[in-house]
Each structure stands twice: as structure tokens, then as C-alpha cells.
Amino acid sequence: MKKLTKQIAERFAPGYGDPHNIEARSRVGLLEGWVSIVVNTLLGALKIWLGLVTGSLALMADAFHTLADSVTSAVVVLGFWLARQPADREHPFGHGRIDSVAGLAIAVLLAVVSFESGRAAVERIVNPQPVEAAFWVIAVVAASVLVKEWLSRFSLELGRLIGSDALVADAWHHRSDVFATSLVVVAFFGGRLGLPWLDGVMGLGVSIFIGWAAWAIIRQSVGPLLGEPAPDEVYREIGRIAAAGEGVRGVHDIIVHRYGLTHVISVHIEVPGDRSAIELHDTSERIEENIARRFPGHAVVHVDPIDFNHPHYAAVQARVAAAVESSPYCGTYHDLRIVGGEEHFTVILDITLNGRPTESQIEQCRQSITDSVRGSSFPQARVLINVEPLFSHPAQSV
């Protein structure tokens, strides 16, 4: 299945694997959307006809669920059409997050279908009615399960190929229809065995599957809209690119905003303070270009010049490292600077924290570092410690 889906994607959207090729990736989304619309519309119409013939509430609920799939696939098509529109004055970062908006719209539609089908199922349980279906009807409905399972896998593979939340959400929507239709088949056999109440029970089961799918899609779609962090491998790759810059001694404060395929990235680099401003500017620009080449969008590199040649730098760094290592609340440290002469100087550094410590625990972390730096050798040293916000990714050593 994976190989066939990939071949289809390469046939209809060559270049979809290139993160810069938004047009090709949109074509993959449109392919999934239109295939889903056609298949679901035909299956939905077939199920409605069979539902009218048999009088099965479970099958009618499943039919409207399938037709809802057509509507949500239409949302996917609209979302991908909008996503490939260029950035404009109202949307300077492009329209990439429409993918998550489309997924959320799908979930809302599913929730409505779940509620209505569940309400009707409860009424059928209270007032059961006999449902009779010929074996050919059962066979046709069972065959539709296989069709929807194929469509689910097709959509899921395409979604994974281009990293689309909307396509993955649509795939799970199709998968919920697979479970729902399977319950309808069970209801039909129950009718033949003289269990009329089973149709209502299976109808309620269908609505529960639909509701579960809606909740799963909501959780998946809301994260990008609220500003969830990028995957860890994205931060590692950005750190690797930045660390490869000329003279870079440390990388920290990596911040990533994602708008679909467009990334807005900022990163700090630590470099020797004796390099000229022109050299540092050239280094930062080359790193920005390399990051933007790997992650389409815009990158900003902030330069932190550090006097690594200060006579006390090595000793202070060792003491800071030991204090951070021994503290249960301190995470990492970076941007360690020493300002001043040999006798009177100020130590400035940033730290990250482990978990969500209280204010008193944060103060313990600060005090531990301060005491370690001063010790008996530098009792007059001032120590200024800044705590990094949660959205700032921890430092990476070089």
C-alpha cells in the first residue's frame, strides 16, 4: 500500500518531497480530497438507499457519517487551495496554518454527526423496531468496509508523505467509518437472529466512534494553532546547522514558529568576542541562509560575543557547570560572560529549568550557582542569572 500510494503521489505531484515545493505538496492534498469526495459520495448514496430498503437506523446513521466524510474532504480541498496562496499584507507569514483550521472544521462536523446519530440511536433503543436485511444487502455493506479501509490507508499514507494534519485527520475520519459500518453489519445479523434492539445499540456505537474521531482530530489540530513546539529533531537540526558556523562555540535560545511549511526561526550563537563586527555579521548571515535553505521561511541569528580569554573564565565555567549538574532544578546554562578585571568582575549567564519548579526552588538553583562561583576564591564577584522562558529551546554544546 505504501509503495503504491507513493507511486500515485509521484505521478500526480512530482517534487512533493521538497519542502520548498508548496505547489506539489498542495497537489497531493487535492488528490486525496477529490478521491475521498467521489468515493464517499457514491458510498453514502448507496447506504442511504439500502437504509431506506431495510429501515435500519444504524445504517442510516452510517450513511450520513459517510456523506459527512464528503463534506470534510471538501474542507480539505478548500484548505489546500488556500494554503498554496502566496503571503499577502493580511497574512504576511502565508496561509500554512489553514491546514490545522481545516482539521478543526472536520472535527466540528464530526461532533455534530456524533450527537445527532447518538440521539436517534437512544430513541431506537427505547423503541426497538425489527430490521431485516437480505444477505446480498449485508454483503454490499461489508464490501463498503473494505473500500473505506483502503481509502483510510490511502489518505493516511499521503498525509504522512507531506506531513499534513488535515490529511491524517481525514484518514482517521475514514477509519471511524470502517468501525461504524462494521457495527451496522453486526446489527443486521442481530436482526436476523431476532434481536431488534441491537440496531439501536450498534447505532449508538457508531455515534461513539464518530465522537472519538472528532476528539482525536481536535487534539491534533488545536496544538499548531495554539503554538505548540516543533519536533525535537527540528531543534537538533537547527542547532547542528548553527554550530557548523565559523567560530561558533555554543548555540542556544532556539525559537521556532511554524505556519504550515513556512518557518520563522531565531537562534543565538556564542562566538569569541575578539572577532570583528564584520566577521560576526558575515557568519550570522551564512547561518541564516543555511537554516532557511533547510527550513523554508526566515531565520534570524543573534550573536553573543564572549570573552573566552578572561583569566577566570575556565575556573568560573567549571564551577557553574558543577553547580548546574548537582542541582535538581537547574537544567542547562549558556551565554556565560565575565565582565570586568581580575579582582572585581561580574558573572552573567542564562539558565533553563527542569520541569516546573516553584519560585523558591528557582531561587535555590540561583543561589547554588552563586555560592559555587564565589566560593573562597571570588567572594566579591557579582553573579547575575537569567531564567529562560519555556518557549526557548535549551542550549546545545559545540
mmCIF file of C-alpha atoms in Angstrom:
data_model
loop_
_atom_site.group_PDB
_atom_site.id
_atom_site.type_symbol
_atom_site.label_atom_id
_atom_site.label_comp_id
_atom_site.label_asym_id
_atom_site.label_seq_id
_atom_site.Cartn_x
_atom_site.Cartn_y
_atom_site.Cartn_z
ATOM 1 C CA MET A 1 0.000 0.000 0.000
ATOM 2 C CA LYS A 2 2.767 2.422 0.900
ATOM 3 C CA LYS A 3 4.635 1.785 -2.340
ATOM 4 C CA LEU A 4 1.500 2.192 -4.475
ATOM 5 C CA THR A 5 0.487 5.400 -2.696
ATOM 6 C CA LYS A 6 3.962 6.826 -3.170
ATOM 7 C CA GLN A 7 3.877 5.984 -6.877
ATOM 8 C CA ILE A 8 0.498 7.706 -7.235
ATOM 9 C CA ALA A 9 1.850 10.789 -5.436
ATOM 10 C CA GLU A 10 4.916 10.884 -7.686
ATOM 11 C CA ARG A 11 2.675 10.572 -10.748
ATOM 12 C CA PHE A 12 0.290 13.392 -9.833
ATOM 13 C CA ALA A 13 2.604 15.639 -7.783
ATOM 14 C CA PRO A 14 6.272 15.257 -8.738
ATOM 15 C CA GLY A 15 8.523 17.055 -6.274
ATOM 16 C CA TYR A 16 6.174 16.705 -3.292
ATOM 17 C CA GLY A 17 9.139 15.687 -1.111
ATOM 18 C CA ASP A 18 10.769 19.109 -1.468
ATOM 19 C CA PRO A 19 9.616 21.281 1.468
ATOM 20 C CA HIS A 20 10.037 24.340 -0.753
ATOM 21 C CA ASN A 21 7.638 22.962 -3.398
ATOM 22 C CA ILE A 22 4.350 24.080 -1.878
ATOM 23 C CA GLU A 23 2.528 23.653 -5.198
ATOM 24 C CA ALA A 24 3.417 19.937 -5.444
ATOM 25 C CA ARG A 25 2.519 19.263 -1.820
ATOM 26 C CA SER A 26 -0.818 21.020 -2.322
ATOM 27 C CA ARG A 27 -1.493 18.771 -5.303
ATOM 28 C CA VAL A 28 -1.103 15.753 -3.005
ATOM 29 C CA GLY A 29 -3.703 17.210 -0.659
ATOM 30 C CA LEU A 30 -6.075 17.997 -3.506
ATOM 31 C CA LEU A 31 -5.650 14.451 -4.850
ATOM 32 C CA GLU A 32 -6.657 12.951 -1.509
ATOM 33 C CA GLY A 33 -9.543 15.365 -1.147
ATOM 34 C CA TRP A 34 -11.123 14.738 -4.537
ATOM 35 C CA VAL A 35 -10.680 10.951 -4.370
ATOM 36 C CA SER A 36 -12.348 10.983 -0.934
ATOM 37 C CA ILE A 37 -15.231 13.159 -2.138
ATOM 38 C CA VAL A 38 -16.024 10.872 -5.068
ATOM 39 C CA VAL A 39 -15.734 7.604 -3.114
ATOM 40 C CA ASN A 40 -17.675 8.856 -0.080
ATOM 41 C CA THR A 41 -20.468 10.392 -2.132
ATOM 42 C CA LEU A 42 -21.040 7.144 -4.014
ATOM 43 C CA LEU A 43 -20.889 5.045 -0.831
ATOM 44 C CA GLY A 44 -23.137 7.468 1.067
ATOM 45 C CA ALA A 45 -25.795 7.393 -1.631
ATOM 46 C CA LEU A 46 -25.628 3.585 -1.717
ATOM 47 C CA LYS A 47 -26.007 3.325 2.063
ATOM 48 C CA ILE A 48 -28.982 5.714 2.115
ATOM 49 C CA TRP A 49 -30.752 3.583 -0.468
ATOM 50 C CA LEU A 50 -30.017 0.407 1.466
ATOM 51 C CA GLY A 51 -31.043 2.102 4.713
ATOM 52 C CA LEU A 52 -34.424 3.033 3.230
ATOM 53 C CA VAL A 53 -34.851 -0.508 1.923
ATOM 54 C CA THR A 54 -34.027 -2.153 5.271
ATOM 55 C CA GLY A 55 -35.268 0.535 7.681
ATOM 56 C CA SER A 56 -32.021 0.290 9.637
ATOM 57 C CA LEU A 57 -31.291 3.312 11.829
ATOM 58 C CA ALA A 58 -27.683 2.198 12.271
ATOM 59 C CA LEU A 59 -27.184 2.086 8.501
ATOM 60 C CA MET A 60 -28.836 5.492 8.019
ATOM 61 C CA ALA A 61 -26.554 6.980 10.690
ATOM 62 C CA ASP A 62 -23.587 5.391 8.975
ATOM 63 C CA ALA A 63 -24.781 6.739 5.612
ATOM 64 C CA PHE A 64 -24.848 10.305 6.903
ATOM 65 C CA HIS A 65 -21.467 9.697 8.520
ATOM 66 C CA THR A 66 -20.123 8.700 5.101
ATOM 67 C CA LEU A 67 -21.683 11.751 3.452
ATOM 68 C CA ALA A 68 -20.148 13.866 6.207
ATOM 69 C CA ASP A 69 -16.834 12.444 5.051
ATOM 70 C CA SER A 70 -17.504 14.035 1.660
ATOM 71 C CA VAL A 71 -18.112 17.393 3.321
ATOM 72 C CA THR A 72 -14.965 17.180 5.419
ATOM 73 C CA SER A 73 -12.952 16.156 2.355
ATOM 74 C CA ALA A 74 -14.327 19.247 0.648
ATOM 75 C CA VAL A 75 -12.938 21.231 3.607
ATOM 76 C CA VAL A 76 -9.578 19.555 2.956
ATOM 77 C CA VAL A 77 -9.703 20.595 -0.710
ATOM 78 C CA LEU A 78 -10.551 24.175 0.274
ATOM 79 C CA GLY A 79 -7.800 24.177 2.899
ATOM 80 C CA PHE A 80 -5.095 23.069 0.467
ATOM 81 C CA TRP A 81 -6.287 25.527 -2.146
ATOM 82 C CA LEU A 82 -5.970 28.347 0.385
ATOM 83 C CA ALA A 83 -2.661 27.056 1.775
ATOM 84 C CA ARG A 84 -0.882 27.477 -1.555
ATOM 85 C CA GLN A 85 -1.963 31.085 -1.895
ATOM 86 C CA PRO A 86 1.031 33.436 -1.548
ATOM 87 C CA ALA A 87 1.568 35.604 1.512
ATOM 88 C CA ASP A 88 -0.231 38.937 1.481
ATOM 89 C CA ARG A 89 -0.467 42.045 3.650
ATOM 90 C CA GLU A 90 -3.136 40.491 5.879
ATOM 91 C CA HIS A 91 -1.251 37.187 6.171
ATOM 92 C CA PRO A 92 2.466 38.013 5.937
ATOM 93 C CA PHE A 93 3.505 34.511 7.024
ATOM 94 C CA GLY A 94 1.362 32.826 4.381
ATOM 95 C CA HIS A 95 -1.671 30.599 4.819
ATOM 96 C CA GLY A 96 0.014 27.423 6.064
ATOM 97 C CA ARG A 97 -1.979 27.122 9.283
ATOM 98 C CA ILE A 98 -5.176 26.702 7.285
ATOM 99 C CA ASP A 99 -4.263 23.003 7.325
ATOM 100 C CA SER A 100 -4.915 22.873 11.064
ATOM 101 C CA VAL A 101 -8.021 25.049 10.697
ATOM 102 C CA ALA A 102 -9.353 22.565 8.136
ATOM 103 C CA GLY A 103 -8.700 19.705 10.553
ATOM 104 C CA LEU A 104 -10.586 21.556 13.293
ATOM 105 C CA ALA A 105 -13.525 22.173 10.946
ATOM 106 C CA ILE A 106 -13.609 18.444 10.183
ATOM 107 C CA ALA A 107 -13.753 17.676 13.905
ATOM 108 C CA VAL A 108 -16.671 20.074 14.492
ATOM 109 C CA LEU A 109 -18.669 18.462 11.690
ATOM 110 C CA LEU A 110 -17.933 15.034 13.126
ATOM 111 C CA ALA A 111 -19.065 16.131 16.586
ATOM 112 C CA VAL A 112 -22.420 17.294 15.189
ATOM 113 C CA VAL A 113 -22.915 13.990 13.349
ATOM 114 C CA SER A 114 -21.982 12.087 16.522
ATOM 115 C CA PHE A 115 -24.536 13.944 18.633
ATOM 116 C CA GLU A 116 -27.417 13.600 16.169
ATOM 117 C CA SER A 117 -26.795 9.921 15.416
ATOM 118 C CA GLY A 118 -26.405 9.170 19.136
ATOM 119 C CA ARG A 119 -29.697 10.864 19.961
ATOM 120 C CA ALA A 120 -31.519 8.886 17.265
ATOM 121 C CA ALA A 121 -29.873 5.645 18.443
ATOM 122 C CA VAL A 122 -31.098 6.137 22.017
ATOM 123 C CA GLU A 123 -34.645 6.608 20.721
ATOM 124 C CA ARG A 124 -34.340 3.355 18.739
ATOM 125 C CA ILE A 125 -33.078 1.508 21.846
ATOM 126 C CA VAL A 126 -36.079 2.749 23.830
ATOM 127 C CA ASN A 127 -38.465 1.870 20.982
ATOM 128 C CA PRO A 128 -36.842 -1.036 19.089
ATOM 129 C CA GLN A 129 -38.069 -1.891 15.611
ATOM 130 C CA PRO A 130 -37.332 -5.081 13.690
ATOM 131 C CA VAL A 131 -34.712 -4.733 10.967
ATOM 132 C CA GLU A 132 -34.451 -7.320 8.224
ATOM 133 C CA ALA A 133 -31.716 -7.349 5.594
ATOM 134 C CA ALA A 134 -31.150 -9.848 2.830
ATOM 135 C CA PHE A 135 -27.750 -11.489 2.620
ATOM 136 C CA TRP A 136 -26.924 -9.522 -0.522
ATOM 137 C CA VAL A 137 -27.510 -6.284 1.401
ATOM 138 C CA ILE A 138 -25.194 -7.464 4.168
ATOM 139 C CA ALA A 139 -22.594 -8.422 1.560
ATOM 140 C CA VAL A 140 -22.745 -4.998 -0.096
ATOM 141 C CA VAL A 141 -22.392 -3.187 3.234
ATOM 142 C CA ALA A 142 -19.489 -5.452 4.213
ATOM 143 C CA ALA A 143 -17.790 -4.698 0.882
ATOM 144 C CA SER A 144 -18.056 -0.982 1.643
ATOM 145 C CA VAL A 145 -15.965 -1.624 4.759
ATOM 146 C CA LEU A 146 -13.098 -2.798 2.560
ATOM 147 C CA VAL A 147 -13.420 0.253 0.326
ATOM 148 C CA LYS A 148 -13.299 2.646 3.290
ATOM 149 C CA GLU A 149 -10.332 0.809 4.801
ATOM 150 C CA TRP A 150 -8.443 1.272 1.524
ATOM 151 C CA LEU A 151 -9.400 4.964 1.445
ATOM 152 C CA SER A 152 -8.284 5.387 5.063
ATOM 153 C CA ARG A 153 -4.851 3.907 4.375
ATOM 154 C CA PHE A 154 -4.529 5.896 1.154
ATOM 155 C CA SER A 155 -5.254 9.172 2.979
ATOM 156 C CA LEU A 156 -3.014 8.297 5.924
ATOM 157 C CA GLU A 157 -0.035 7.494 3.688
ATOM 158 C CA LEU A 158 -0.471 10.697 1.693
ATOM 159 C CA GLY A 159 -0.746 12.678 4.932
ATOM 160 C CA ARG A 160 2.480 11.166 6.226
ATOM 161 C CA LEU A 161 4.256 11.784 2.930
ATOM 162 C CA ILE A 162 3.732 15.546 3.183
ATOM 163 C CA GLY A 163 3.276 15.877 6.958
ATOM 164 C CA SER A 164 -0.316 17.159 6.748
ATOM 165 C CA ASP A 165 -2.538 17.280 9.855
ATOM 166 C CA ALA A 166 -5.635 17.699 7.680
ATOM 167 C CA LEU A 167 -4.958 14.567 5.616
ATOM 168 C CA VAL A 168 -4.176 12.494 8.701
ATOM 169 C CA ALA A 169 -7.401 13.793 10.295
ATOM 170 C CA ASP A 170 -9.343 12.874 7.157
ATOM 171 C CA ALA A 171 -7.780 9.404 7.243
ATOM 172 C CA TRP A 172 -8.944 8.835 10.816
ATOM 173 C CA HIS A 173 -12.365 10.089 9.796
ATOM 174 C CA HIS A 174 -12.434 7.356 7.129
ATOM 175 C CA ARG A 175 -11.189 4.823 9.677
ATOM 176 C CA SER A 176 -14.021 5.688 12.077
ATOM 177 C CA ASP A 177 -16.418 4.929 9.217
ATOM 178 C CA VAL A 178 -14.823 1.493 8.898
ATOM 179 C CA PHE A 179 -15.645 0.690 12.526
ATOM 180 C CA ALA A 180 -19.104 2.246 12.227
ATOM 181 C CA THR A 181 -20.056 0.215 9.160
ATOM 182 C CA SER A 182 -18.761 -2.941 10.834
ATOM 183 C CA LEU A 183 -21.240 -2.311 13.657
ATOM 184 C CA VAL A 184 -24.013 -1.994 11.074
ATOM 185 C CA VAL A 185 -23.146 -5.462 9.766
ATOM 186 C CA VAL A 186 -23.410 -6.770 13.332
ATOM 187 C CA ALA A 187 -26.813 -5.077 13.671
ATOM 188 C CA PHE A 188 -28.044 -6.798 10.509
ATOM 189 C CA PHE A 189 -27.090 -10.209 11.831
ATOM 190 C CA GLY A 190 -28.765 -9.300 15.118
ATOM 191 C CA GLY A 191 -31.977 -8.543 13.236
ATOM 192 C CA ARG A 192 -31.886 -11.942 11.562
ATOM 193 C CA LEU A 193 -31.417 -13.553 14.989
ATOM 194 C CA GLY A 194 -34.475 -11.804 16.433
ATOM 195 C CA LEU A 195 -32.657 -9.053 18.337
ATOM 196 C CA PRO A 196 -34.317 -5.815 17.133
ATOM 197 C CA TRP A 197 -32.776 -3.708 19.903
ATOM 198 C CA LEU A 198 -29.294 -4.449 18.530
ATOM 199 C CA ASP A 199 -29.789 -1.945 15.696
ATOM 200 C CA GLY A 200 -30.139 0.904 18.191
ATOM 201 C CA VAL A 201 -27.190 -0.312 20.263
ATOM 202 C CA MET A 202 -24.979 -0.532 17.182
ATOM 203 C CA GLY A 203 -26.195 2.907 16.093
ATOM 204 C CA LEU A 204 -25.096 4.273 19.459
ATOM 205 C CA GLY A 205 -21.756 2.535 18.977
ATOM 206 C CA VAL A 206 -21.419 4.255 15.603
ATOM 207 C CA SER A 207 -22.005 7.653 17.207
ATOM 208 C CA ILE A 208 -19.381 6.908 19.873
ATOM 209 C CA PHE A 209 -16.810 6.041 17.209
ATOM 210 C CA ILE A 210 -17.614 9.278 15.401
ATOM 211 C CA GLY A 211 -17.296 11.289 18.625
ATOM 212 C CA TRP A 212 -13.967 9.647 19.449
ATOM 213 C CA ALA A 213 -12.647 10.539 15.994
ATOM 214 C CA ALA A 214 -13.779 14.153 16.473
ATOM 215 C CA TRP A 215 -11.963 14.427 19.813
ATOM 216 C CA ALA A 216 -8.765 12.906 18.403
ATOM 217 C CA ILE A 217 -8.761 15.343 15.492
ATOM 218 C CA ILE A 218 -9.414 18.327 17.788
ATOM 219 C CA ARG A 219 -6.397 17.431 19.926
ATOM 220 C CA GLN A 220 -4.232 17.079 16.830
ATOM 221 C CA SER A 221 -5.396 20.309 15.162
ATOM 222 C CA VAL A 222 -5.515 22.702 18.108
ATOM 223 C CA GLY A 223 -1.830 22.303 19.036
ATOM 224 C CA PRO A 224 -0.381 24.093 15.968
ATOM 225 C CA LEU A 225 -2.968 26.865 16.294
ATOM 226 C CA LEU A 226 -2.089 27.465 19.961
ATOM 227 C CA GLY A 227 1.638 27.453 19.212
ATOM 228 C CA GLU A 228 2.997 24.011 20.106
ATOM 229 C CA PRO A 229 6.780 23.500 19.848
ATOM 230 C CA ALA A 230 8.363 21.999 16.767
ATOM 231 C CA PRO A 231 9.509 18.355 16.902
ATOM 232 C CA ASP A 232 12.792 17.791 18.750
ATOM 233 C CA GLU A 233 14.566 16.797 15.531
ATOM 234 C CA VAL A 234 13.857 20.268 14.107
ATOM 235 C CA TYR A 235 15.661 21.923 17.032
ATOM 236 C CA ARG A 236 18.534 19.466 16.759
ATOM 237 C CA GLU A 237 18.934 20.138 13.050
ATOM 238 C CA ILE A 238 18.852 23.914 13.546
ATOM 239 C CA GLY A 239 21.434 23.572 16.317
ATOM 240 C CA ARG A 240 23.637 21.443 14.082
ATOM 241 C CA ILE A 241 23.496 23.979 11.257
ATOM 242 C CA ALA A 242 24.236 26.897 13.564
ATOM 243 C CA ALA A 243 27.060 25.045 15.333
ATOM 244 C CA ALA A 244 28.765 24.485 11.969
ATOM 245 C CA GLY A 245 29.247 28.251 11.558
ATOM 246 C CA GLU A 246 32.780 29.583 11.656
ATOM 247 C CA GLY A 247 33.986 30.149 15.218
ATOM 248 C CA VAL A 248 30.691 29.207 16.871
ATOM 249 C CA ARG A 249 31.316 27.931 20.418
ATOM 250 C CA GLY A 250 27.723 27.444 21.574
ATOM 251 C CA VAL A 251 24.094 27.544 20.385
ATOM 252 C CA HIS A 252 21.045 28.396 22.483
ATOM 253 C CA ASP A 253 17.666 30.157 22.582
ATOM 254 C CA ILE A 254 16.311 28.373 19.507
ATOM 255 C CA ILE A 255 12.749 29.554 18.873
ATOM 256 C CA VAL A 256 10.614 28.146 16.054
ATOM 257 C CA HIS A 257 7.243 29.410 14.812
ATOM 258 C CA ARG A 258 5.560 27.279 12.159
ATOM 259 C CA TYR A 259 2.959 28.414 9.637
ATOM 260 C CA GLY A 260 2.419 25.204 7.720
ATOM 261 C CA LEU A 261 5.603 24.776 5.690
ATOM 262 C CA THR A 262 6.840 28.284 6.496
ATOM 263 C CA HIS A 263 9.198 28.603 9.476
ATOM 264 C CA VAL A 264 10.153 31.736 11.400
ATOM 265 C CA ILE A 265 13.268 30.860 13.379
ATOM 266 C CA SER A 266 15.548 32.718 15.760
ATOM 267 C CA VAL A 267 18.721 31.350 17.332
ATOM 268 C CA HIS A 268 21.591 32.694 19.443
ATOM 269 C CA ILE A 269 25.208 31.739 18.857
ATOM 270 C CA GLU A 270 28.180 32.202 21.178
ATOM 271 C CA VAL A 271 31.368 33.390 19.465
ATOM 272 C CA PRO A 272 34.742 34.740 20.609
ATOM 273 C CA GLY A 273 34.476 38.428 21.481
ATOM 274 C CA ASP A 274 37.756 39.336 19.766
ATOM 275 C CA ARG A 275 36.321 38.874 16.258
ATOM 276 C CA SER A 276 35.372 41.983 14.277
ATOM 277 C CA ALA A 277 31.770 43.072 13.803
ATOM 278 C CA ILE A 278 32.036 42.470 10.054
ATOM 279 C CA GLU A 279 33.229 38.893 10.590
ATOM 280 C CA LEU A 280 30.436 38.172 13.036
ATOM 281 C CA HIS A 281 27.845 39.687 10.692
ATOM 282 C CA ASP A 282 29.046 37.521 7.808
ATOM 283 C CA THR A 283 28.960 34.413 9.989
ATOM 284 C CA SER A 284 25.410 35.096 11.180
ATOM 285 C CA GLU A 285 24.168 35.724 7.625
ATOM 286 C CA ARG A 286 25.654 32.484 6.321
ATOM 287 C CA ILE A 287 23.999 30.559 9.160
ATOM 288 C CA GLU A 288 20.677 32.284 8.419
ATOM 289 C CA GLU A 289 20.913 31.273 4.755
ATOM 290 C CA ASN A 290 21.740 27.663 5.643
ATOM 291 C CA ILE A 291 18.847 27.389 8.097
ATOM 292 C CA ALA A 292 16.371 28.946 5.644
ATOM 293 C CA ARG A 293 17.591 26.577 2.934
ATOM 294 C CA ARG A 294 16.746 23.604 5.151
ATOM 295 C CA PHE A 295 13.556 25.041 6.678
ATOM 296 C CA PRO A 296 11.653 27.297 4.232
ATOM 297 C CA GLY A 297 10.910 30.680 5.722
ATOM 298 C CA HIS A 298 13.022 33.233 7.572
ATOM 299 C CA ALA A 299 15.810 32.829 10.122
ATOM 300 C CA VAL A 300 17.439 35.383 12.417
ATOM 301 C CA VAL A 301 20.756 34.684 14.155
ATOM 302 C CA HIS A 302 21.651 36.724 17.230
ATOM 303 C CA VAL A 303 25.355 36.954 18.046
ATOM 304 C CA ASP A 304 26.573 36.731 21.661
ATOM 305 C CA PRO A 305 30.276 37.750 21.768
ATOM 306 C CA ILE A 306 32.024 36.220 24.785
ATOM 307 C CA ASP A 307 35.466 36.901 26.218
ATOM 308 C CA PHE A 308 36.724 33.324 26.456
ATOM 309 C CA ASN A 309 40.226 34.695 27.218
ATOM 310 C CA HIS A 310 39.276 36.252 30.556
ATOM 311 C CA PRO A 311 41.778 34.903 33.134
ATOM 312 C CA HIS A 312 38.994 33.482 35.323
ATOM 313 C CA TYR A 313 36.723 32.153 32.572
ATOM 314 C CA ALA A 314 37.780 28.498 32.777
ATOM 315 C CA ALA A 315 37.533 28.397 36.571
ATOM 316 C CA VAL A 316 34.136 30.130 36.648
ATOM 317 C CA GLN A 317 32.765 27.909 33.898
ATOM 318 C CA ALA A 318 33.817 24.773 35.777
ATOM 319 C CA ARG A 319 32.093 25.982 38.948
ATOM 320 C CA VAL A 320 28.895 26.893 37.090
ATOM 321 C CA ALA A 321 28.850 23.513 35.347
ATOM 322 C CA ALA A 322 29.285 21.681 38.656
ATOM 323 C CA ALA A 323 26.508 23.662 40.354
ATOM 324 C CA VAL A 324 24.075 23.104 37.482
ATOM 325 C CA GLU A 325 24.891 19.398 37.392
ATOM 326 C CA SER A 326 24.292 18.957 41.123
ATOM 327 C CA SER A 327 21.040 20.944 41.308
ATOM 328 C CA PRO A 328 17.762 19.024 40.748
ATOM 329 C CA TYR A 329 16.110 22.204 39.486
ATOM 330 C CA CYS A 330 18.732 23.617 37.118
ATOM 331 C CA GLY A 331 18.606 22.306 33.550
ATOM 332 C CA THR A 332 21.339 23.812 31.369
ATOM 333 C CA TYR A 333 23.336 27.042 31.247
ATOM 334 C CA HIS A 334 24.590 29.197 28.387
ATOM 335 C CA ASP A 335 25.715 32.686 27.402
ATOM 336 C CA LEU A 336 28.258 32.693 30.260
ATOM 337 C CA ARG A 337 30.077 36.035 30.297
ATOM 338 C CA ILE A 338 32.554 37.696 32.646
ATOM 339 C CA VAL A 339 32.618 41.480 32.663
ATOM 340 C CA GLY A 340 35.411 43.310 34.498
ATOM 341 C CA GLY A 341 39.013 42.778 35.558
ATOM 342 C CA GLU A 342 40.763 40.057 37.514
ATOM 343 C CA GLU A 343 39.773 41.246 41.006
ATOM 344 C CA HIS A 344 36.365 42.853 40.513
ATOM 345 C CA PHE A 345 34.083 41.301 37.912
ATOM 346 C CA THR A 346 30.504 40.299 37.213
ATOM 347 C CA VAL A 347 29.414 36.875 36.018
ATOM 348 C CA ILE A 348 26.329 36.853 33.771
ATOM 349 C CA LEU A 349 24.625 33.723 32.493
ATOM 350 C CA ASP A 350 21.277 32.256 31.425
ATOM 351 C CA ILE A 351 19.827 29.001 32.714
ATOM 352 C CA THR A 352 16.966 26.678 31.829
ATOM 353 C CA LEU A 353 14.995 24.760 34.431
ATOM 354 C CA ASN A 354 13.943 21.150 34.892
ATOM 355 C CA GLY A 355 10.178 20.681 34.910
ATOM 356 C CA ARG A 356 8.109 23.436 36.522
ATOM 357 C CA PRO A 357 9.882 24.371 39.773
ATOM 358 C CA THR A 358 8.400 26.804 42.291
ATOM 359 C CA GLU A 359 9.807 30.276 42.877
ATOM 360 C CA SER A 360 11.658 29.073 45.970
ATOM 361 C CA GLN A 361 13.178 26.176 44.028
ATOM 362 C CA ILE A 362 14.256 28.544 41.251
ATOM 363 C CA GLU A 363 15.881 30.726 43.898
ATOM 364 C CA GLN A 364 17.662 27.637 45.269
ATOM 365 C CA CYS A 365 19.049 26.987 41.797
ATOM 366 C CA ARG A 366 20.282 30.574 41.524
ATOM 367 C CA GLN A 367 21.781 30.523 44.990
ATOM 368 C CA SER A 368 23.557 27.228 44.347
ATOM 369 C CA ILE A 369 25.267 28.663 41.263
ATOM 370 C CA THR A 370 26.121 31.915 43.028
ATOM 371 C CA ASP A 371 27.674 30.142 46.008
ATOM 372 C CA SER A 372 29.649 27.825 43.753
ATOM 373 C CA VAL A 373 31.070 30.711 41.693
ATOM 374 C CA ARG A 374 32.079 32.836 44.664
ATOM 375 C CA GLY A 375 33.413 30.111 46.942
ATOM 376 C CA SER A 376 36.599 31.188 48.683
ATOM 377 C CA SER A 377 38.362 32.371 45.526
ATOM 378 C CA PHE A 378 35.937 35.027 44.216
ATOM 379 C CA PRO A 379 33.915 36.248 47.227
ATOM 380 C CA GLN A 380 33.469 39.735 45.733
ATOM 381 C CA ALA A 381 32.134 38.533 42.377
ATOM 382 C CA ARG A 382 28.646 39.597 41.354
ATOM 383 C CA VAL A 383 26.520 36.858 39.775
ATOM 384 C CA LEU A 384 23.533 37.735 37.578
ATOM 385 C CA ILE A 385 21.396 34.768 36.478
ATOM 386 C CA ASN A 386 18.562 34.993 33.951
ATOM 387 C CA VAL A 387 15.952 32.235 33.646
ATOM 388 C CA GLU A 388 14.949 31.353 30.096
ATOM 389 C CA PRO A 389 11.210 31.136 29.173
ATOM 390 C CA LEU A 390 9.691 27.776 28.280
ATOM 391 C CA PHE A 391 9.466 28.565 24.561
ATOM 392 C CA SER A 392 13.244 28.994 24.324
ATOM 393 C CA HIS A 393 14.888 25.679 23.446
ATOM 394 C CA PRO A 394 17.814 24.655 25.698
ATOM 395 C CA ALA A 395 21.430 25.221 24.736
ATOM 396 C CA GLN A 396 23.402 22.885 22.517
ATOM 397 C CA SER A 397 27.063 22.331 23.112
ATOM 398 C CA VAL A 398 29.515 22.525 20.217
#
